[in-house]
PDB file of C-alpha atoms in Angstrom:
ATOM      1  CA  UNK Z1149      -5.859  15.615   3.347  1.00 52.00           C
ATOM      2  CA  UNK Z1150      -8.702  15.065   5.333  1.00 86.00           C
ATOM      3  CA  UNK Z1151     -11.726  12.450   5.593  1.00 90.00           C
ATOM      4  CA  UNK Z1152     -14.661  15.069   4.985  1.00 93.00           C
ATOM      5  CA  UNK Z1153     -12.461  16.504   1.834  1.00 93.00           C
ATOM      6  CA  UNK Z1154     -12.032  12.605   0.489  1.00 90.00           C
ATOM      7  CA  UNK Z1155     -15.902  12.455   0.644  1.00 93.00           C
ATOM      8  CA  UNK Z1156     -16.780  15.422  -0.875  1.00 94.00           C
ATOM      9  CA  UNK Z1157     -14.204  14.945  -3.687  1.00 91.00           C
ATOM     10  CA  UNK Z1158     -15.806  11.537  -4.123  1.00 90.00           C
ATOM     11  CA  UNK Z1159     -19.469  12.467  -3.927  1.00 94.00           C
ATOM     12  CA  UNK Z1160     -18.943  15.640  -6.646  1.00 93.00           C
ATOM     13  CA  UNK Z1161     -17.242  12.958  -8.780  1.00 89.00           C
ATOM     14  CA  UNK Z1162     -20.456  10.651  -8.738  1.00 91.00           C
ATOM     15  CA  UNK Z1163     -23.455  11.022  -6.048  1.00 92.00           C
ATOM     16  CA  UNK Z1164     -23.076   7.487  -4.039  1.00 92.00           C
ATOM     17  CA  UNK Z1165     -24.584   5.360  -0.914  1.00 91.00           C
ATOM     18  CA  UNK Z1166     -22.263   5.316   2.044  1.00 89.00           C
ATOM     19  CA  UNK Z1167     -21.822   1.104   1.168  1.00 90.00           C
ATOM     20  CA  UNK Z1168     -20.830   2.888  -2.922  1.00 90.00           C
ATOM     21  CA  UNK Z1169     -18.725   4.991  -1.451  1.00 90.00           C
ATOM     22  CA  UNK Z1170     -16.451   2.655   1.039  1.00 88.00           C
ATOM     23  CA  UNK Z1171     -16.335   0.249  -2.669  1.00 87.00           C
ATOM     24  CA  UNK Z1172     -14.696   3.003  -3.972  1.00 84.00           C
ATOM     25  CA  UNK Z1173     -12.811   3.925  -1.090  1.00 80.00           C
ATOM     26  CA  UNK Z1174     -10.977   0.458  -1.572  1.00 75.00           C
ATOM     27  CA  UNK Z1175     -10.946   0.437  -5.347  1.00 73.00           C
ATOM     28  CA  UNK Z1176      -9.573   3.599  -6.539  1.00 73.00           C
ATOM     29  CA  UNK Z1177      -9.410   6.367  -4.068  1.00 75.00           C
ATOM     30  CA  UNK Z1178      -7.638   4.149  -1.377  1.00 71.00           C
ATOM     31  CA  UNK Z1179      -4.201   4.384  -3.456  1.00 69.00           C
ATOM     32  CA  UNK Z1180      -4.306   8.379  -1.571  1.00 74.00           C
ATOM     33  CA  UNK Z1181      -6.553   7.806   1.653  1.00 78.00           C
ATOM     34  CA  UNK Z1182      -8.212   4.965   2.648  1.00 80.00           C
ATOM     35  CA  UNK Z1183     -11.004   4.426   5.378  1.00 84.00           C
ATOM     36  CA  UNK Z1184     -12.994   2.087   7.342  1.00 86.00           C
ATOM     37  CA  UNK Z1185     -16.747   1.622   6.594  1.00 88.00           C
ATOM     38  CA  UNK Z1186     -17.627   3.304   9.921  1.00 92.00           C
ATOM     39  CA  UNK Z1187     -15.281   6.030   9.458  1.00 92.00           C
ATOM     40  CA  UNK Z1188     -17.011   6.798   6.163  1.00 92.00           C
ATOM     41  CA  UNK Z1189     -20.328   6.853   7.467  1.00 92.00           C
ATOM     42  CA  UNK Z1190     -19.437   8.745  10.486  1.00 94.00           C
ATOM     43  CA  UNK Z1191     -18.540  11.419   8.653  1.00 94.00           C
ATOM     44  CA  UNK Z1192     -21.467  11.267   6.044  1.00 95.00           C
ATOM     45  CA  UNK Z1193     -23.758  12.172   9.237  1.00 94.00           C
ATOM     46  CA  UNK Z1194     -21.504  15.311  10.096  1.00 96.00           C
ATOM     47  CA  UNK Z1195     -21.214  16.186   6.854  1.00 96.00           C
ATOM     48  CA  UNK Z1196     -25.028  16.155   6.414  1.00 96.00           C
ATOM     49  CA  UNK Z1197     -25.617  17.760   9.619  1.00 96.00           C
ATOM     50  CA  UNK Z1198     -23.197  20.445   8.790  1.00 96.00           C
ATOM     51  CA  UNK Z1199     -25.319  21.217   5.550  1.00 96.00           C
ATOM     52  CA  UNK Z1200     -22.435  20.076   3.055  1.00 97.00           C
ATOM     53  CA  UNK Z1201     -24.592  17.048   1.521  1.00 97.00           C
ATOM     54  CA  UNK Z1202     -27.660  16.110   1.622  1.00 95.00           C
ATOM     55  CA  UNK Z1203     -29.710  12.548   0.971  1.00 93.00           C
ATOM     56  CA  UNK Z1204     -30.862  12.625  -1.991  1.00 90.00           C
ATOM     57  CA  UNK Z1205     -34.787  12.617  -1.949  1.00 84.00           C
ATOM     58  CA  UNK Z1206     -36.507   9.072  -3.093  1.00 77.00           C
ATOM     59  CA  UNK Z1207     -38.848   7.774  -4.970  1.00 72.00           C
ATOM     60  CA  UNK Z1208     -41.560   5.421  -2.895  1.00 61.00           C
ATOM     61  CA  UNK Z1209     -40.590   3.057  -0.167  1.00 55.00           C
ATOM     62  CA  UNK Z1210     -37.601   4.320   1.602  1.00 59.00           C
ATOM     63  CA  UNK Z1211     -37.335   1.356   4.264  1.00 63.00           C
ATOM     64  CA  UNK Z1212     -34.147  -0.754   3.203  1.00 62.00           C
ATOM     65  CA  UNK Z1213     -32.819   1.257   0.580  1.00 69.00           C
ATOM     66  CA  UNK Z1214     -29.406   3.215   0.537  1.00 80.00           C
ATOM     67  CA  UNK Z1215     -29.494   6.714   0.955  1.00 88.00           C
ATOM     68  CA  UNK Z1216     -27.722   8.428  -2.197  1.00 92.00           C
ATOM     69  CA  UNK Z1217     -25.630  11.746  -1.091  1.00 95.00           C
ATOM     70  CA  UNK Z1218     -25.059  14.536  -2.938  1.00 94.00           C
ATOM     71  CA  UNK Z1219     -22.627  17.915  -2.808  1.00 96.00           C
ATOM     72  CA  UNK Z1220     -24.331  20.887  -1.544  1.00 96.00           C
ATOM     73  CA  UNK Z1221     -22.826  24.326  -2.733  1.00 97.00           C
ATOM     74  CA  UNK Z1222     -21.764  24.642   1.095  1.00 96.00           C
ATOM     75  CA  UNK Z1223     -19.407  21.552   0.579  1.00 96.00           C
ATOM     76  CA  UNK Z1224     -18.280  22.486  -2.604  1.00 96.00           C
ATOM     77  CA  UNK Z1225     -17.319  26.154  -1.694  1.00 96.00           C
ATOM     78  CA  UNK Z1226     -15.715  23.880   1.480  1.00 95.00           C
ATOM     79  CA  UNK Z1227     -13.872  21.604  -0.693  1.00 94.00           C
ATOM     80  CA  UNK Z1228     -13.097  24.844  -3.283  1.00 95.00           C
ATOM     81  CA  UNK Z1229     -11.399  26.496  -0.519  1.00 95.00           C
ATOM     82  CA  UNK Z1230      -9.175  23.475   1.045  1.00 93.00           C
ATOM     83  CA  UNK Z1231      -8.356  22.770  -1.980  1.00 92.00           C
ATOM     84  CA  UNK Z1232      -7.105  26.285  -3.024  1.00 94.00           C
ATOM     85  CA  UNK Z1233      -5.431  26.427   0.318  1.00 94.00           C
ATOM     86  CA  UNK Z1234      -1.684  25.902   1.221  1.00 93.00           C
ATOM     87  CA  UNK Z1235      -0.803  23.039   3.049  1.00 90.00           C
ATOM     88  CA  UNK Z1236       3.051  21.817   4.202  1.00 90.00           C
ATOM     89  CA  UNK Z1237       3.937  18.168   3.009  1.00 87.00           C
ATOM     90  CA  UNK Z1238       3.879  15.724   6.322  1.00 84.00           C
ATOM     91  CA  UNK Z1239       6.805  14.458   7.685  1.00 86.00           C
ATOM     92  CA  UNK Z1240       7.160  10.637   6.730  1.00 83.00           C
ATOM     93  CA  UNK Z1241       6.447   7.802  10.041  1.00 86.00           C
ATOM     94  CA  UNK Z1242       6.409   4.760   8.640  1.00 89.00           C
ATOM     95  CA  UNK Z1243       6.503   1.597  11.845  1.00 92.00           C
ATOM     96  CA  UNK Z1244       8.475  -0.093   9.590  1.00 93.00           C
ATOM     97  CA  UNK Z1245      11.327   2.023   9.739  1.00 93.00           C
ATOM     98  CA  UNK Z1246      11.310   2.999  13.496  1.00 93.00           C
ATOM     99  CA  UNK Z1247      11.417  -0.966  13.327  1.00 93.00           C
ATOM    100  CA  UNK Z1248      14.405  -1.340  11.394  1.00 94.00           C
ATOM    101  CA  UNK Z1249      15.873   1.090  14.058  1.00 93.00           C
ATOM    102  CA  UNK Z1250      15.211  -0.586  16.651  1.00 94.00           C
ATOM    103  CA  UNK Z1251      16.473  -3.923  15.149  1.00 92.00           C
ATOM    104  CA  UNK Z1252      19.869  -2.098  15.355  1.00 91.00           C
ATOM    105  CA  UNK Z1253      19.730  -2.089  19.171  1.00 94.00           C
ATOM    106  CA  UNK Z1254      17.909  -5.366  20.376  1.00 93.00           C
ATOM    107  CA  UNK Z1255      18.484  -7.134  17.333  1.00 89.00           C
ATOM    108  CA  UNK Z1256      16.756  -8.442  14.156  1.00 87.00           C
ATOM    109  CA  UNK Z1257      14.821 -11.558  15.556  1.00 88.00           C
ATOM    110  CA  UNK Z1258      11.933 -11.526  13.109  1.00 87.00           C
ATOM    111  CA  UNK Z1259      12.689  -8.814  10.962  1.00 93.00           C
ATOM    112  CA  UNK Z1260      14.044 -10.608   7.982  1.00 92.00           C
ATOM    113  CA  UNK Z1261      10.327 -12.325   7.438  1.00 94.00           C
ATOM    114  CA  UNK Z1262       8.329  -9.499   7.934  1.00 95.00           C
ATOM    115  CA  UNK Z1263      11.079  -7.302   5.428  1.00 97.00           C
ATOM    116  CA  UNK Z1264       9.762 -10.518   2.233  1.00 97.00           C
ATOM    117  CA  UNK Z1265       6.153  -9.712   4.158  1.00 97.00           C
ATOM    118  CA  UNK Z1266       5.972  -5.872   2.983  1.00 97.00           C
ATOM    119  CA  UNK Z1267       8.025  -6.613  -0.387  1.00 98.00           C
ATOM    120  CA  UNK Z1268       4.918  -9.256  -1.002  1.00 98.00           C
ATOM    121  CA  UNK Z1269       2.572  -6.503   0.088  1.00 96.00           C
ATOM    122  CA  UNK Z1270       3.973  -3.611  -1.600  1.00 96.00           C
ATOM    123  CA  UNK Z1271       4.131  -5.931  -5.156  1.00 98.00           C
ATOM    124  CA  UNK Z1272       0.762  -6.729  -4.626  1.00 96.00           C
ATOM    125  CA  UNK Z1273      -0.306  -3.119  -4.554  1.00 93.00           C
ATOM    126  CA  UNK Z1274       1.654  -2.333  -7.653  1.00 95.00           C
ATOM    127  CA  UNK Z1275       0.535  -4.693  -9.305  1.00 96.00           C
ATOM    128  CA  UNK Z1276      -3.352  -3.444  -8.212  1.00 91.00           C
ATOM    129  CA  UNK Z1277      -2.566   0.285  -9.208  1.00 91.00           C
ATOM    130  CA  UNK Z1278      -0.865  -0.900 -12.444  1.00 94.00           C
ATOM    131  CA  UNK Z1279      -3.733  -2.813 -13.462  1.00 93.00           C
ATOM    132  CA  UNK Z1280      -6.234   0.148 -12.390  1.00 90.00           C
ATOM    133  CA  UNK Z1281      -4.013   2.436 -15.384  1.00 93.00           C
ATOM    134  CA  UNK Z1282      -4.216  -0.097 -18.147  1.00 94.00           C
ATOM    135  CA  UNK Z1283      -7.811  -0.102 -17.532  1.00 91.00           C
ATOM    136  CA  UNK Z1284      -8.923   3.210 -17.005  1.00 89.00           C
ATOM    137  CA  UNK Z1285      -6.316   5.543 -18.501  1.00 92.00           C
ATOM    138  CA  UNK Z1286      -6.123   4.589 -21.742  1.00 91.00           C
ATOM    139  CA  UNK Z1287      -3.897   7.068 -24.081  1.00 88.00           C
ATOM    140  CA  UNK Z1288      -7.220   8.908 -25.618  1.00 89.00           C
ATOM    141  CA  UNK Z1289      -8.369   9.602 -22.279  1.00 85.00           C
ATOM    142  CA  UNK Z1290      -6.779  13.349 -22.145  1.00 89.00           C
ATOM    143  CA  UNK Z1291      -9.141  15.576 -20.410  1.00 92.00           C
ATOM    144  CA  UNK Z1292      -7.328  18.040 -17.196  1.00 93.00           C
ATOM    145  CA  UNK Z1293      -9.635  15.935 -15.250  1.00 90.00           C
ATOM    146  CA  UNK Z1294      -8.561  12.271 -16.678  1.00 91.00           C
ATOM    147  CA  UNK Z1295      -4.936  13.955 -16.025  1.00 92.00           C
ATOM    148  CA  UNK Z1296      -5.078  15.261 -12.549  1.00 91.00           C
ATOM    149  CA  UNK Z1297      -6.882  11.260 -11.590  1.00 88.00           C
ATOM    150  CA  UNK Z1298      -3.714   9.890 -13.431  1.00 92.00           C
ATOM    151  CA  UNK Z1299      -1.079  11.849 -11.593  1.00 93.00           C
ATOM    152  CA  UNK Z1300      -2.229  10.780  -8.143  1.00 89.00           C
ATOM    153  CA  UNK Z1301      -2.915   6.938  -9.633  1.00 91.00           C
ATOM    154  CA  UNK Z1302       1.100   7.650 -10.387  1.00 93.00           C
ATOM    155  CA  UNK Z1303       1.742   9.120  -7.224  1.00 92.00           C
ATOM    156  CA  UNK Z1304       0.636   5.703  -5.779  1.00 90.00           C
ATOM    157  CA  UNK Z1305       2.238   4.138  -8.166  1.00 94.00           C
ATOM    158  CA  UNK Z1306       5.823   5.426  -7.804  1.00 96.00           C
ATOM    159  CA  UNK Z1307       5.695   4.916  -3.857  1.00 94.00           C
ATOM    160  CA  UNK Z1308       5.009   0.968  -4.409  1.00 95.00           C
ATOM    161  CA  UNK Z1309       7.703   1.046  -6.936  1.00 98.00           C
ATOM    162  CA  UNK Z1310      10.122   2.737  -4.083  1.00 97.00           C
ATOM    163  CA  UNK Z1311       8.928   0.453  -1.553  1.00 97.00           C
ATOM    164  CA  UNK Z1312       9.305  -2.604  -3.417  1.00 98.00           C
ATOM    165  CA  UNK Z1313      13.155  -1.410  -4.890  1.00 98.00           C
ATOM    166  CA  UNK Z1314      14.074   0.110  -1.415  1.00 98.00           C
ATOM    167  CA  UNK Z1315      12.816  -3.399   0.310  1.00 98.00           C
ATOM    168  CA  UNK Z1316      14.495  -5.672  -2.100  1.00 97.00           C
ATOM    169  CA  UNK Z1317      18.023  -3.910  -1.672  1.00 97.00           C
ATOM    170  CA  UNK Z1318      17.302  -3.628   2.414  1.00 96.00           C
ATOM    171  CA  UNK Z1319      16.670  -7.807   2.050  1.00 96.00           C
ATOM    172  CA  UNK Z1320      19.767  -8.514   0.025  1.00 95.00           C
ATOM    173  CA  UNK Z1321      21.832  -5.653   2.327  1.00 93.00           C
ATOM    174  CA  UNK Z1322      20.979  -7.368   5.400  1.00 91.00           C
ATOM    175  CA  UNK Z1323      21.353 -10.920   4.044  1.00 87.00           C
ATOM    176  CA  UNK Z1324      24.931 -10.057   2.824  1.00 74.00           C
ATOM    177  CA  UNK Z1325      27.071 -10.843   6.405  1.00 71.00           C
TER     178      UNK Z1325
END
């Protein structure tokens, strides 16, 4: 997945601001891709320039309001055809476990705290994504497109469950002498 595809997928959803879209960035999208403010609007200029989106035009004094973006049928033929496209999964590179690795040649100074770090982190998220599904996939809500959002919310959800079942047994593995 790419930046530019994130945006566009985000901007056909609901036309948004570049400030709307990072809040949504860190609310719901970033459980699949996540991005810095800067990042986002960086890409909102190429994307303009490129003739994927466009401002949307406004109404009276412009100086200090947010430019709104929409989809352009250039981005959404673009977004179409990436997202008809093939693509291989991506091998996995995670610091953690090169850590880990590491740890089993110079030793585990440190490791142990940062392991109950990451299990804190990854419960956190869970706990975040969890709460996102109670509240906005309730059972009635059963259209393909409420379905294909719920899938990747479970996507995110099943990796923090991993995480946080993999780093509890890794915890009481190394704790055992």
């Amino acid at each position: 997945m790419s930046l530019p595809h994130a945006i566009l997928t985000a901007l056909m959803e609901k036309p948004s601001s570049g400030l709307e879209l990072t809040r949504r960035f860190d609310k719901s999208i970033g459980y699949f891709w996540s991005a810095t403010h800067q990042q986002i609007y960086r890409e909102l200029g190429r994307l303009e320039r490129e003739g994927a989106i466009r401002a949307l035009p406004r109404e009276g004094a412009t100086r200090g309001q947010k430019k709104e973006y929409e989809v352009l049928p250039a981005g959404r033929a673009e977004l179409a055809r990436w997202t008809a496209a093939s693509q291989d999964p991506k091998p996995m590179r995670d610091t953690l476990l090169l850590r880990l690795r590491a740890a089993a040649v110079v030793g585990t100074e440190g490791i142990q705290a940062d392991l109950h770090r990451h299990l804190d982190l990854h419960r956190r998220q869970l706990a975040q994504y969890e709460e996102i599904e109670r509240r906005d996939f309730p059972p009635e809500k059963d259209t393909m497109e409420d379905r294909l959002r719920h899938v990747v919310l479970r996507a995110g959800i099943d990796l923090e469950t991993f995480w946080t079942q993999w780093l509890t047994r890794t915890i009481e593995e190394l704790q055992t002498p």
